[in-house]
PDB file of C-alpha atoms (C1' of nucleotides) in Angstrom:
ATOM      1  CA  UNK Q   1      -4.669  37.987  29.390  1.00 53.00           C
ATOM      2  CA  UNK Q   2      -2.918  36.239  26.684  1.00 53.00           C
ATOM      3  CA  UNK Q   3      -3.660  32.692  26.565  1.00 55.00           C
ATOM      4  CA  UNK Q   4      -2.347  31.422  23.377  1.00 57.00           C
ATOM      5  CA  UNK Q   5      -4.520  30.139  20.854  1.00 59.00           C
ATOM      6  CA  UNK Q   6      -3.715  26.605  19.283  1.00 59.00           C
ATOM      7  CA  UNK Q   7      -3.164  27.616  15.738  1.00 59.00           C
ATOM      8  CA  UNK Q   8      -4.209  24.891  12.924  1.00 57.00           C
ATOM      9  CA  UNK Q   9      -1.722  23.457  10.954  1.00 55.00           C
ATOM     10  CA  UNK Q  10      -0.727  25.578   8.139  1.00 65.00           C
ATOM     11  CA  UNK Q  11       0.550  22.510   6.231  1.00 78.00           C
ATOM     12  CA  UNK Q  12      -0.293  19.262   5.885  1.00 89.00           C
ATOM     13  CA  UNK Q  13       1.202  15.937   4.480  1.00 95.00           C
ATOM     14  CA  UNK Q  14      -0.707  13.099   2.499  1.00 97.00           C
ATOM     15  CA  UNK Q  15       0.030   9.459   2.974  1.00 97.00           C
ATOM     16  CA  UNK Q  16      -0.406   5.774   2.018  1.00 98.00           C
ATOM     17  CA  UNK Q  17       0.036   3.065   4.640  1.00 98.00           C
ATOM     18  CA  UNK Q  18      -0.583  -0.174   3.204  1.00 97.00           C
ATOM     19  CA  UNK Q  19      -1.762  -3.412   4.488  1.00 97.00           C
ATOM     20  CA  UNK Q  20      -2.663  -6.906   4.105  1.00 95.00           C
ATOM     21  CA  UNK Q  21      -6.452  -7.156   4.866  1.00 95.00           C
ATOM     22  CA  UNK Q  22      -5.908 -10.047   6.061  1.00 93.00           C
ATOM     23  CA  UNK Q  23      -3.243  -8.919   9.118  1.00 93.00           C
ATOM     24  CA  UNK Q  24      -5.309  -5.303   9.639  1.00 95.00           C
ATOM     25  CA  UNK Q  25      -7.829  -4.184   7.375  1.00 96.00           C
ATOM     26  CA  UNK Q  26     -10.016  -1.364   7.780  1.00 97.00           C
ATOM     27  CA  UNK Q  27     -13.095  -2.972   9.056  1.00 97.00           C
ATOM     28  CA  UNK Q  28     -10.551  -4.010  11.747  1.00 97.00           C
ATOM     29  CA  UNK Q  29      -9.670  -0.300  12.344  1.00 97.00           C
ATOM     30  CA  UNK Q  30     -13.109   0.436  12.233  1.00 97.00           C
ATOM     31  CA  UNK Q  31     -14.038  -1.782  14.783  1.00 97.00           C
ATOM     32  CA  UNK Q  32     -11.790  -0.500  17.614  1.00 97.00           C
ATOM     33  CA  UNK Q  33     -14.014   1.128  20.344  1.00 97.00           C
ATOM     34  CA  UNK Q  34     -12.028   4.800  19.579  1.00 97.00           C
ATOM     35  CA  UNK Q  35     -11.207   4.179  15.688  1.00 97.00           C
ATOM     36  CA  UNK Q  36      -7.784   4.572  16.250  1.00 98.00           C
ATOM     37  CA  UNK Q  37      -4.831   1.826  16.163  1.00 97.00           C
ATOM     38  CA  UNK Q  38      -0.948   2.046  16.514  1.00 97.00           C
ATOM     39  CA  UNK Q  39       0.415   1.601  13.249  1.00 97.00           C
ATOM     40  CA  UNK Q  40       2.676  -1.574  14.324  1.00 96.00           C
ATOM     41  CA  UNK Q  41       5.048  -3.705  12.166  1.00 95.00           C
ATOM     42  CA  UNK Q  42       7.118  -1.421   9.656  1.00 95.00           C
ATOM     43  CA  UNK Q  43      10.563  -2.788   9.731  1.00 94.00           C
ATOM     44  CA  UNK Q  44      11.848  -1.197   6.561  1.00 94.00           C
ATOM     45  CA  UNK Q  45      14.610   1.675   7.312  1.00 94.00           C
ATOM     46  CA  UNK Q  46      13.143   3.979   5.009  1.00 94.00           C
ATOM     47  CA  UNK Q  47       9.427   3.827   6.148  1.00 95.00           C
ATOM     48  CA  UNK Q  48      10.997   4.083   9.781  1.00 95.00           C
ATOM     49  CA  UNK Q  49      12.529   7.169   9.070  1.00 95.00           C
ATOM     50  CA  UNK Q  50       8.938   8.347   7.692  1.00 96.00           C
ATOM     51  CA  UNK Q  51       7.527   7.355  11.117  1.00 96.00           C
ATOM     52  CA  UNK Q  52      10.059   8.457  13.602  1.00 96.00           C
ATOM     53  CA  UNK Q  53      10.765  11.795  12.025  1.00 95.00           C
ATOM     54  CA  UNK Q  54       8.470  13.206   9.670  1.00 96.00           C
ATOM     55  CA  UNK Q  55       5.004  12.340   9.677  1.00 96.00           C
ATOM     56  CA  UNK Q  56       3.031  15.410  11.620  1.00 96.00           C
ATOM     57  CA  UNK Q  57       0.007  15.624  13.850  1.00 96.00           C
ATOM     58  CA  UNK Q  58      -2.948  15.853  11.513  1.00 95.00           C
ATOM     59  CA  UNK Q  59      -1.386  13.989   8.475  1.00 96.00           C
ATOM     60  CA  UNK Q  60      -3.510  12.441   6.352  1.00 97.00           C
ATOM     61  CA  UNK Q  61      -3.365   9.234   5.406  1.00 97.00           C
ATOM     62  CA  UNK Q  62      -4.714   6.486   2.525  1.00 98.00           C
ATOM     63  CA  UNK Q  63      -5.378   3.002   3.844  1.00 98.00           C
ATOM     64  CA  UNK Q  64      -4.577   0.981   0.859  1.00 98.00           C
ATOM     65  CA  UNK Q  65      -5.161  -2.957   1.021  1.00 97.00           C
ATOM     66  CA  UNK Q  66      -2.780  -4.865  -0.350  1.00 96.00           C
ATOM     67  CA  UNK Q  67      -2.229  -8.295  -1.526  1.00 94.00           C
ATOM     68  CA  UNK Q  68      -6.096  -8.868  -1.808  1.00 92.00           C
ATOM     69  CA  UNK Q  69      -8.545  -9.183  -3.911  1.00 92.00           C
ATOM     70  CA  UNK Q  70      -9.425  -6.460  -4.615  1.00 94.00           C
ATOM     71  CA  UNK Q  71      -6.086  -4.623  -4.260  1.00 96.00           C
ATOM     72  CA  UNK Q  72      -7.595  -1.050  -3.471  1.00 97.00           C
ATOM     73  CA  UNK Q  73      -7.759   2.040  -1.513  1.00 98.00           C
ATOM     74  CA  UNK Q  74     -10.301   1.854   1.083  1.00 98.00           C
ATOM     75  CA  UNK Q  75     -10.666   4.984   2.937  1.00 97.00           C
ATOM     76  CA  UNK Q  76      -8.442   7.888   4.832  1.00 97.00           C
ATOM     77  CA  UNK Q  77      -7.248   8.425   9.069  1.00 97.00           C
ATOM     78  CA  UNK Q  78      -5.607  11.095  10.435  1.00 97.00           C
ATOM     79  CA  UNK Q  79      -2.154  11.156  12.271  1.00 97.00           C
ATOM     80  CA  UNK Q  80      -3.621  11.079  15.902  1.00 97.00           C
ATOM     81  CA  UNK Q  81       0.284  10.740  17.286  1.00 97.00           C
ATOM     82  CA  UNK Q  82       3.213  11.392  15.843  1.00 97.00           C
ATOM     83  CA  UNK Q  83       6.675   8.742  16.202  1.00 96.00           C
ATOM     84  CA  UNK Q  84       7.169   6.630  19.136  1.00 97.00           C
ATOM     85  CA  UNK Q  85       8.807   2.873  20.034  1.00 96.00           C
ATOM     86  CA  UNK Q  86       6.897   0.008  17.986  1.00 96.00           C
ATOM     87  CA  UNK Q  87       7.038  -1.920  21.647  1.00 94.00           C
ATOM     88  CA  UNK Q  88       5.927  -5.236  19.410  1.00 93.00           C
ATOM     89  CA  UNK Q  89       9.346  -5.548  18.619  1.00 93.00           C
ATOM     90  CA  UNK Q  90      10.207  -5.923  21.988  1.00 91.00           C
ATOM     91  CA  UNK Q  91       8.407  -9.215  22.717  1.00 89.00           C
ATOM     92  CA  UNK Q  92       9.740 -12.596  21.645  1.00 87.00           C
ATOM     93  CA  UNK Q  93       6.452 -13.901  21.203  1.00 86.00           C
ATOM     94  CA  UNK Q  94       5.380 -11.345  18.331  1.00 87.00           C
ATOM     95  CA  UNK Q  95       5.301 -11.974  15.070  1.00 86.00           C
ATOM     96  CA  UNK Q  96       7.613  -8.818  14.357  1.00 88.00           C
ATOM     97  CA  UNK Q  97       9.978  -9.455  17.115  1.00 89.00           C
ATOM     98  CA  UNK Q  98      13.318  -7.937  16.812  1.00 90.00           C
ATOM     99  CA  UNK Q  99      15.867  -8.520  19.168  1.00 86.00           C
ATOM    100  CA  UNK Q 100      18.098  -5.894  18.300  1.00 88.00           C
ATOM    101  CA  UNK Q 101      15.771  -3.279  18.722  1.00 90.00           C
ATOM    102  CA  UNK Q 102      15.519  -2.607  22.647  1.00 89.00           C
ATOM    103  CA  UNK Q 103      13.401  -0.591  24.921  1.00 90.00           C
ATOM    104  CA  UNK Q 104      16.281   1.984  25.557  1.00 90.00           C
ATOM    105  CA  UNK Q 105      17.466   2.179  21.816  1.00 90.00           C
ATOM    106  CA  UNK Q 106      14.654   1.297  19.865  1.00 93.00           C
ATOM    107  CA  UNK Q 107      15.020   0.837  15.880  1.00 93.00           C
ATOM    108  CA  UNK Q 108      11.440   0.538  15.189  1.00 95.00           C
ATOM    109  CA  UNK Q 109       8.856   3.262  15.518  1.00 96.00           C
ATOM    110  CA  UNK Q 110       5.020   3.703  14.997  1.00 96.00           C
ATOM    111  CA  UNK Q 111       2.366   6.529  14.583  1.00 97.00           C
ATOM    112  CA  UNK Q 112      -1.160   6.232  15.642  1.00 98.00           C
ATOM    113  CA  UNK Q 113      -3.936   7.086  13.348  1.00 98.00           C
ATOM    114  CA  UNK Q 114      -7.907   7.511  13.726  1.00 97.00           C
ATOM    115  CA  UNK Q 115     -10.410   6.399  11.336  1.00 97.00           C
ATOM    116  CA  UNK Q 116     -11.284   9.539   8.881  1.00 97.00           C
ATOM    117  CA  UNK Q 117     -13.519   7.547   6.855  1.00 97.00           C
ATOM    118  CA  UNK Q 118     -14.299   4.331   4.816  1.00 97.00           C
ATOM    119  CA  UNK Q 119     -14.553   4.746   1.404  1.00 97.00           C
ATOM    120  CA  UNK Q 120     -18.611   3.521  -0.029  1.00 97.00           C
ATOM    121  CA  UNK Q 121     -16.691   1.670  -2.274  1.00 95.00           C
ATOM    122  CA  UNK Q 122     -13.059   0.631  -2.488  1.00 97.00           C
ATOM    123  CA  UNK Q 123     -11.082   2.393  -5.430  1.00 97.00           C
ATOM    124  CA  UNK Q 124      -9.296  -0.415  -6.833  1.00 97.00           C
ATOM    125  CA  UNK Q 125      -5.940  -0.324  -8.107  1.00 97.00           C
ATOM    126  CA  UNK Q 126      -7.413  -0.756 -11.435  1.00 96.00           C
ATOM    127  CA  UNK Q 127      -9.328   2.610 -11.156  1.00 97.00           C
ATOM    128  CA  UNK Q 128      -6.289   3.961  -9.785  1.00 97.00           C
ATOM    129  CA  UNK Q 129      -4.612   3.377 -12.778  1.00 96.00           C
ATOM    130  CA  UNK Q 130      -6.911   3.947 -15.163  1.00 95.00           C
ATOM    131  CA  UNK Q 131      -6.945   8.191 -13.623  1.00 96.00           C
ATOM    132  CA  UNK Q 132      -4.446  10.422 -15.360  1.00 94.00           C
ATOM    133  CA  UNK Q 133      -3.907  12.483 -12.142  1.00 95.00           C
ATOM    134  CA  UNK Q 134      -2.735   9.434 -10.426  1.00 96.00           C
ATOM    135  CA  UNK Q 135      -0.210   8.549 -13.381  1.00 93.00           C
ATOM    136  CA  UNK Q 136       2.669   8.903 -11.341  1.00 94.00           C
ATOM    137  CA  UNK Q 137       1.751   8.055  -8.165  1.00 96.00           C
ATOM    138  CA  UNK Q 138       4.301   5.898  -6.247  1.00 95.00           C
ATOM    139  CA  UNK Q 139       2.266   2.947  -5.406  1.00 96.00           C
ATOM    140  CA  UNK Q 140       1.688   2.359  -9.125  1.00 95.00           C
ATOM    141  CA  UNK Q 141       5.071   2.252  -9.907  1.00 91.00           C
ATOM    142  CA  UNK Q 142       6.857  -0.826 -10.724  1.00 83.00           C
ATOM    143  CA  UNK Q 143       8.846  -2.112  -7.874  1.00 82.00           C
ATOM    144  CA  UNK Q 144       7.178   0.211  -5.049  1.00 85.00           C
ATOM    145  CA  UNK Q 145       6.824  -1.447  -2.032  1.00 91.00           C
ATOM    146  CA  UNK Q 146       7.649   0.921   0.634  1.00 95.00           C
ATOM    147  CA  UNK Q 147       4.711   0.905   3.313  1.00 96.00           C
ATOM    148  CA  UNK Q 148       4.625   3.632   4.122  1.00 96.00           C
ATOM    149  CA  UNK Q 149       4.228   6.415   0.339  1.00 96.00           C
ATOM    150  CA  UNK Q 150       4.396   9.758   0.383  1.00 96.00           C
ATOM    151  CA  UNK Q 151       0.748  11.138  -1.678  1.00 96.00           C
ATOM    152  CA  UNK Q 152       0.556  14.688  -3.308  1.00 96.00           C
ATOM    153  CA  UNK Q 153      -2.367  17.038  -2.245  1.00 95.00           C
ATOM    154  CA  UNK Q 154      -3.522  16.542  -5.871  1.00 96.00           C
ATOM    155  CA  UNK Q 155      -3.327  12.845  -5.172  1.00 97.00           C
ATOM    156  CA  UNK Q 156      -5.242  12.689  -2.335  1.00 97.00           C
ATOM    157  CA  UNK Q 157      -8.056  15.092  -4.273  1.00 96.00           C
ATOM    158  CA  UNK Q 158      -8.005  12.524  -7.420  1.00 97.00           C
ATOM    159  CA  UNK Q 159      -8.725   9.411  -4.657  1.00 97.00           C
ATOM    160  CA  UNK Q 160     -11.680  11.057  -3.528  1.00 97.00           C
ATOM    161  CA  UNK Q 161     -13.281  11.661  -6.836  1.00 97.00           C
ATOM    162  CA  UNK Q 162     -12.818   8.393  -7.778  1.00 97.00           C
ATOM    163  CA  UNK Q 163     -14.286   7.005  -4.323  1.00 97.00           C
ATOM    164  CA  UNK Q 164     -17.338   9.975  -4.766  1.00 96.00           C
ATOM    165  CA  UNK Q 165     -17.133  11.063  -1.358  1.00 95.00           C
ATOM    166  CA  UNK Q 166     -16.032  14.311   0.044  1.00 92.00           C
ATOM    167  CA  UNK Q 167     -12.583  15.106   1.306  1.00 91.00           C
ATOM    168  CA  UNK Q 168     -13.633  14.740   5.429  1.00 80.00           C
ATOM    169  CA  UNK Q 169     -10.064  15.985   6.042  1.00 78.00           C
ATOM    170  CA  UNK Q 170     -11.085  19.821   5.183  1.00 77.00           C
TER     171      UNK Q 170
ATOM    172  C1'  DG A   1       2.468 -19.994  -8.086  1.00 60.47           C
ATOM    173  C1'  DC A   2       5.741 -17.061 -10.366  1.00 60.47           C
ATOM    174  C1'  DC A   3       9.038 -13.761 -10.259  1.00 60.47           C
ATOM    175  C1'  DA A   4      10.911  -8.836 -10.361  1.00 60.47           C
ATOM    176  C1'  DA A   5      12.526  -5.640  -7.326  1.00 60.47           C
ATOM    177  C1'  DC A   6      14.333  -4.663  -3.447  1.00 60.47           C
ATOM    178  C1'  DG A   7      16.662  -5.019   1.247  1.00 60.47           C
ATOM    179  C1'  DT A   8      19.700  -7.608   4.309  1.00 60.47           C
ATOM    180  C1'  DT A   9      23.424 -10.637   5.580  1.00 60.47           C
ATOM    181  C1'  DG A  10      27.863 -12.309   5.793  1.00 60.47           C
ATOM    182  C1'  DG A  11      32.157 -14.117   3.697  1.00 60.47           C
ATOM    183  C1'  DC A  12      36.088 -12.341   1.705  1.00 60.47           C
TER     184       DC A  12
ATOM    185  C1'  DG O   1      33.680  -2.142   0.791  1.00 60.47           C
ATOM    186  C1'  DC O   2      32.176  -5.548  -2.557  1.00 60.47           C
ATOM    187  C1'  DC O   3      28.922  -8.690  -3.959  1.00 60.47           C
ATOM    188  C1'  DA O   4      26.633 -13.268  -4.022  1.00 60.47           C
ATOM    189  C1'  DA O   5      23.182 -15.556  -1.651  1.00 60.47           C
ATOM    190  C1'  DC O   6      19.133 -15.291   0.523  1.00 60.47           C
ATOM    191  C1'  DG O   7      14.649 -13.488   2.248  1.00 60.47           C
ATOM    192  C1'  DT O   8      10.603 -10.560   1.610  1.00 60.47           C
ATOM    193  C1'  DT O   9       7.133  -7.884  -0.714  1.00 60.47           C
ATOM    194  C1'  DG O  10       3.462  -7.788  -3.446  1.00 60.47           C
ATOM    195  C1'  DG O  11       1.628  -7.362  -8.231  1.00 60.47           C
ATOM    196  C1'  DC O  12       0.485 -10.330 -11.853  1.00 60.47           C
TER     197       DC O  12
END
DNA sequence: GCCAACGTTGGC
DNA sequence: GCCAACGTTGGC
């Protein structure tokens, strides 16, 4: 009787998704009833391509605020759902409304992602640029605004020994 | 509030 | 297909 067993993911990607505090911060995300939230609102091609097609179950992922004071990272989710229509662009009355994307064809896409943890304290982009092992992380770089980053494993270890907490994705 | 770095749009 | 004009992002 050969029921097959669910086998864990052998490999797994690291990510940033930023956002403005003030549209979605992570108090906001930890206030939903289940922790989780659809990631809504990316209308950049590249960080659509990120979210239709390559982000994985069980991907990690930074929550980094930005534009606020203080500009930092504030804790970690987990990929709950992988790729599917951002159905906010479908409705003339949101804020991210895009006509040309439609129901049938849609251009946008969102993942949804569950609380992992938030972070004691915030590491602010100061700390992050003050750690070596972050020197050439993307969302210090000059210029780097996609929303949606790409973090090394290494990374993602540096960010928690700078917030003092334990990796919960292990 | 400024502005550099992009990305998008549209005339040609 | 080029590129100037324009809009947005987001750190400073």
């Amino acid at each position: 009787m050969a029921t097959k067993k669910k086998t864990a993911p052998t490999f797994r990607q690291y990510w940033l998704f930023k956002s403005e505090p003030e549209a979605y911060s992570i108090a906001d995300l930890a206030r939903e009833p289940t922790k989780r939230t659809f990631w809504d609102g990316v209308r950049n091609y590249q960080a659509r391509n990120l979210l239709r097609d390559t982000i994985q179950l069980g991907d990690r992922v930074l929550f980094y605020h930005s534009n606020a004071e203080p500009m930092a990272i504030v804790g970690t989710a987990e990929v709950v759902q992988t790729g599917y229509p951002d159905h906010t662009a479908f409705d003339p009355h949101d804020h991210h409304y895009d006509p040309k994307s439609k129901p049938d064809q849609p251009t946008w896409f969102m993942v949804d992602i569950k609380l992992l943890q938030v972070f004691p304290k915030p590491v602010t982009r100061d700390e992050l640029k003050d750690c070596s092992a972050l020197s050439d992380m993307m969302l210090l770089r000059r210029g780097a605004r996609l929303s949606i980053q790409p973090v090394t494993a290494a990374e993602w270890q540096a960010v928690h020994r700078l917030a003092g907490v334990k990796d919960q994705s292990i």
